[in-house]
Amino acid sequence: PDSAKDGSCSSPESSLPSVQQEQVKAETLPDLNAKILDEDWDDIPPSSALEVISEEEAVQIIAEPLLPIQSSTLRDYVDHSETLTKLVHLGVNLSQVEKCQKAGQLLLTLDFEKDVKKILLFLKDVGVEDNQLGRFLTKNPYILGEDLEALETRVAYLKSKKFDKSEIAQMVSRAPYLLLFSVERLDNRLAFFKNELGLSVKKTKDLVIRLPRLVTGKLEPVKENLQVCQIELGFQRNEIQQIVYKTPKILTASKKRLRQTFDYLHNIMGIPHHMLTRFPQVFNSKLLRIRERHMFLAFLGRAQYDPAQPSYISLDQLVSLPDEVFCTELAKASLQDFENFLKTL
């Protein structure tokens, strides 16, 4: 055997021991009795549970924690699951994941090396930053169960629609469910906004880049807000088009808030439709902020929103400037005057 290991060869005659050698070897063998020969040395009997052991031996025994048969929290499984442990290290909030239907069961069935790692590498390649992975997976743990080829096909579709890498990264990061949508659903969503709003391809693209959750959210609230703008608030189709393109959030705003803000701006402050179309960002502001500032300006006799008149105040400045700048530049008063006025309301 030794010569075989090192590759050397020897003649058959030299490998055969003589009869005399065999006899010598036989004489040197110990005289074992039959009982010892029949004994299986590898079969070591297990120690008894009642066997007395020393304290030193006892502290060296490591008992594996029992895996809970059923639990309402993923926390109980972290010590038993490499996948959960590594997801926690990435910053995934398991208490939030538990609130997603069947997400907990999904994570417990995944192998980190086989299932999870390739999705993480894919997300990084798409443009999701390392420090965003935990937040992303907390919001959308289901992506870990998606087929990698299907995800790559959806990214390829977005590229075919002229979304560049940075735009896709921005959309995926801000709307984590985006890549769960099939190519057909993505195509239908883009077509809906293009046709419903009468936008060009470029403007439709710009719209969903700025607010990608329009693609992943429900369409019913969007349709309702468009009807509110047209039927109840009285905007024309071309005005709605301009408003939505400048301020996409108006499509997902509360209908009640939309009505109340419009009522105050149009009926109390006297702002006409064409001015609201020009400065639609005013709909994103809190009604209380609009009311307090308008009342202060009216108290000072400076509530002038007509650009054709002197001392004109734009709606954009009315809602966007910090209190101190609003007071000094628009109201021509001090911040203390404004605070004192608010106390009288």
Coordinates of C-alpha atoms in Angstrom, one line a residue, residues 89-342:
H89 CA -28.6 42.0 10.4
L90 CA -29.6 43.7 7.2
G91 CA -32.0 45.8 9.1
V92 CA -35.3 44.0 8.3
N93 CA -37.9 44.7 11.0
L94 CA -39.5 41.3 11.6
S95 CA -42.3 42.8 13.7
Q96 CA -43.5 44.7 10.7
V97 CA -43.0 41.7 8.3
E98 CA -45.4 39.7 10.6
K99 CA -48.2 42.1 9.7
C100 CA -47.9 41.1 6.0
Q101 CA -50.1 38.2 5.2
K102 CA -48.2 34.9 4.9
A103 CA -44.9 36.7 4.8
G104 CA -43.6 35.0 8.0
Q105 CA -44.3 31.6 6.6
L106 CA -42.5 32.5 3.4
L107 CA -39.3 33.6 5.2
L108 CA -39.2 30.4 7.2
T109 CA -39.2 28.3 4.1
L110 CA -36.3 30.2 2.4
D111 CA -32.7 29.2 2.4
F112 CA -30.4 32.2 2.6
E113 CA -27.7 30.9 0.3
K114 CA -30.0 29.3 -2.3
D115 CA -33.1 31.7 -2.3
V116 CA -32.3 35.0 -0.6
K117 CA -28.7 35.9 -1.6
K118 CA -29.5 36.0 -5.4
I119 CA -32.4 38.4 -4.8
L120 CA -30.2 40.7 -2.7
L121 CA -27.6 40.8 -5.4
F122 CA -30.3 41.5 -7.9
L123 CA -31.7 44.4 -5.9
K124 CA -28.2 45.9 -5.5
D125 CA -27.7 45.6 -9.2
V126 CA -31.0 47.4 -9.8
G127 CA -29.8 50.2 -7.7
V128 CA -31.2 49.7 -4.2
E129 CA -28.5 51.0 -1.8
D130 CA -27.0 48.7 0.9
N131 CA -28.5 50.8 3.7
Q132 CA -31.9 50.7 2.1
L133 CA -32.1 46.9 1.7
G134 CA -33.5 46.4 5.3
R135 CA -36.2 49.0 4.8
F136 CA -37.0 47.7 1.3
L137 CA -37.5 44.1 2.5
T138 CA -39.5 45.2 5.5
K139 CA -42.0 46.8 3.2
N140 CA -41.9 44.0 0.6
P141 CA -40.7 40.7 1.9
Y142 CA -42.6 38.9 -0.9
I143 CA -39.9 39.7 -3.4
L144 CA -37.7 37.1 -1.8
G145 CA -40.1 34.4 -3.1
E146 CA -40.2 35.7 -6.6
D147 CA -38.5 34.0 -9.6
L148 CA -35.3 35.8 -10.5
E149 CA -35.8 35.5 -14.2
A150 CA -39.3 37.1 -13.9
L151 CA -37.8 40.1 -12.0
E152 CA -35.1 40.6 -14.6
T153 CA -37.8 40.5 -17.3
R154 CA -39.7 43.3 -15.6
V155 CA -36.6 45.5 -15.3
A156 CA -35.9 44.8 -19.0
Y157 CA -39.4 46.0 -19.8
L158 CA -38.8 49.3 -17.9
K159 CA -35.6 49.8 -19.8
S160 CA -37.5 49.2 -23.1
K161 CA -39.8 52.1 -22.1
K162 CA -36.7 54.4 -21.9
F163 CA -36.4 54.5 -18.1
D164 CA -32.7 54.7 -17.4
K165 CA -30.9 52.9 -14.6
S166 CA -31.0 55.8 -12.1
E167 CA -34.8 56.3 -12.8
I168 CA -35.5 52.6 -12.3
A169 CA -33.5 52.6 -9.0
Q170 CA -35.5 55.6 -7.8
M171 CA -38.8 54.0 -8.7
V172 CA -38.0 50.6 -7.2
S173 CA -36.7 52.2 -4.0
R174 CA -39.7 54.5 -3.5
A175 CA -42.3 51.9 -4.6
P176 CA -41.0 48.5 -3.3
Y177 CA -43.9 46.6 -4.7
L178 CA -43.2 47.8 -8.3
L179 CA -41.3 44.7 -9.3
L180 CA -44.0 42.3 -8.1
F181 CA -46.1 43.6 -11.1
S182 CA -46.0 41.5 -14.2
V183 CA -45.0 43.1 -17.5
E184 CA -48.6 43.1 -18.6
R185 CA -49.8 44.9 -15.4
L186 CA -47.0 47.4 -15.7
D187 CA -47.9 48.1 -19.3
N188 CA -51.6 48.5 -18.4
R189 CA -50.8 51.0 -15.6
L190 CA -48.7 53.2 -17.8
A191 CA -51.3 53.1 -20.5
F192 CA -54.0 54.1 -18.0
F193 CA -52.3 57.3 -16.9
K194 CA -51.3 58.2 -20.5
N195 CA -54.9 57.8 -21.8
E196 CA -56.8 59.0 -18.8
L197 CA -54.9 62.2 -18.5
G198 CA -54.1 62.7 -22.1
L199 CA -50.4 62.9 -21.5
S200 CA -47.6 62.3 -23.9
V201 CA -45.3 59.3 -23.5
K202 CA -42.6 61.5 -22.0
K203 CA -44.9 63.2 -19.5
T204 CA -46.4 59.9 -18.5
K205 CA -42.9 58.6 -17.8
D206 CA -42.0 61.8 -15.8
L207 CA -45.2 61.4 -13.8
V208 CA -44.5 57.9 -12.6
I209 CA -40.9 58.7 -11.9
R210 CA -41.9 61.4 -9.5
L211 CA -44.6 59.4 -7.9
P212 CA -44.0 55.6 -8.7
R213 CA -46.7 54.5 -6.2
L214 CA -49.2 55.6 -8.7
V215 CA -48.3 52.4 -10.6
T216 CA -48.5 50.1 -7.6
G217 CA -51.5 51.7 -5.9
K218 CA -55.2 51.1 -6.5
L219 CA -56.7 52.8 -9.5
E220 CA -60.2 53.4 -8.0
P221 CA -59.1 56.4 -5.7
V222 CA -57.3 57.9 -8.7
K223 CA -60.5 57.7 -10.8
E224 CA -62.6 59.2 -8.0
N225 CA -60.2 62.2 -7.5
L226 CA -60.3 62.9 -11.3
Q227 CA -64.1 63.0 -11.1
V228 CA -64.0 65.2 -8.1
C229 CA -61.7 67.7 -9.9
Q230 CA -63.9 67.8 -13.0
I231 CA -67.4 67.5 -11.7
E232 CA -67.3 69.0 -8.2
L233 CA -64.5 71.5 -8.4
G234 CA -65.2 72.5 -12.0
F235 CA -61.8 72.2 -13.6
Q236 CA -61.5 71.6 -17.3
R237 CA -59.8 68.6 -18.7
N238 CA -56.7 70.5 -19.8
E239 CA -56.5 72.2 -16.4
I240 CA -56.7 68.8 -14.7
Q241 CA -53.9 67.6 -16.9
Q242 CA -51.7 70.5 -15.9
I243 CA -52.6 70.2 -12.2
V244 CA -51.8 66.4 -12.1
Y245 CA -48.6 66.8 -14.0
K246 CA -47.3 69.5 -11.7
T247 CA -48.6 67.9 -8.5
P248 CA -49.1 64.1 -8.9
K249 CA -50.0 63.7 -5.2
I250 CA -53.4 65.3 -5.9
L251 CA -54.4 61.9 -7.5
T252 CA -54.0 60.1 -4.2
A253 CA -55.1 62.9 -1.8
S254 CA -58.1 62.6 0.5
K255 CA -61.2 63.6 -1.4
K256 CA -62.5 65.4 1.7
R257 CA -59.3 67.4 2.1
L258 CA -59.3 68.2 -1.6
R259 CA -62.9 69.6 -1.4
Q260 CA -62.2 71.6 1.8
T261 CA -59.0 73.1 0.5
F262 CA -60.6 74.1 -2.8
D263 CA -63.6 75.6 -1.1
Y264 CA -61.4 77.9 1.1
L265 CA -59.1 78.9 -1.7
H266 CA -61.8 79.5 -4.3
N267 CA -64.8 80.7 -2.3
I268 CA -63.2 82.4 0.7
M269 CA -59.9 83.7 -0.7
G270 CA -61.4 84.3 -4.2
I271 CA -58.7 82.4 -6.2
P272 CA -60.0 81.6 -9.7
H273 CA -59.5 78.3 -11.4
H274 CA -56.8 79.5 -13.7
M275 CA -54.7 80.6 -10.8
L276 CA -55.1 77.3 -9.0
T277 CA -54.1 75.6 -12.2
R278 CA -50.9 77.7 -12.2
F279 CA -50.0 77.0 -8.6
P280 CA -51.5 73.5 -7.8
Q281 CA -48.9 72.8 -5.1
V282 CA -51.2 74.8 -2.8
F283 CA -53.4 71.7 -2.6
N284 CA -50.5 69.8 -0.9
S285 CA -50.4 72.4 2.0
K286 CA -52.3 72.0 5.2
L287 CA -55.6 74.0 5.2
L288 CA -54.8 75.4 8.7
R289 CA -51.6 76.9 7.4
I290 CA -53.4 78.5 4.4
R291 CA -56.2 79.9 6.6
E292 CA -53.9 81.3 9.3
R293 CA -51.7 83.1 6.8
H294 CA -54.6 84.4 4.7
M295 CA -56.4 85.8 7.8
F296 CA -53.2 87.5 9.0
L297 CA -52.7 89.1 5.5
A298 CA -56.4 90.1 5.4
F299 CA -56.0 91.7 8.9
L300 CA -53.1 93.7 7.6
G301 CA -54.9 94.6 4.3
R302 CA -52.3 92.7 2.2
A303 CA -54.3 89.7 1.0
Q304 CA -53.7 90.5 -2.7
Y305 CA -53.5 87.4 -5.0
D306 CA -54.2 89.1 -8.3
P307 CA -50.9 89.3 -10.3
A308 CA -52.3 92.3 -12.2
Q309 CA -52.5 94.3 -8.9
P310 CA -49.8 95.9 -6.8
S311 CA -48.4 94.1 -3.8
Y312 CA -49.3 90.8 -5.4
I313 CA -48.6 87.6 -3.3
S314 CA -48.3 84.3 -5.1
L315 CA -49.9 81.2 -3.8
D316 CA -46.6 79.4 -4.0
Q317 CA -44.9 81.9 -1.6
L318 CA -48.0 82.0 0.6
V319 CA -47.6 78.3 1.5
S320 CA -43.9 77.5 1.0
L321 CA -42.0 80.2 2.9
P322 CA -41.0 79.7 6.5
D323 CA -43.0 81.7 9.1
E324 CA -40.2 84.3 9.7
V325 CA -39.7 84.9 5.9
F326 CA -43.4 85.0 5.3
C327 CA -43.8 87.7 8.0
T328 CA -40.9 89.9 6.9
E329 CA -41.3 89.6 3.1
L330 CA -45.0 89.1 2.5
A331 CA -46.8 90.5 5.6
K332 CA -44.3 93.2 6.3
A333 CA -44.6 92.4 10.0
S334 CA -42.6 90.7 12.7
L335 CA -42.9 87.0 13.7
Q336 CA -44.1 88.2 17.1
D337 CA -46.9 90.1 15.5
F338 CA -48.0 86.9 13.7
E339 CA -47.8 84.8 16.8
N340 CA -49.8 87.4 18.8
F341 CA -52.4 87.4 16.0
L342 CA -52.8 83.6 16.1

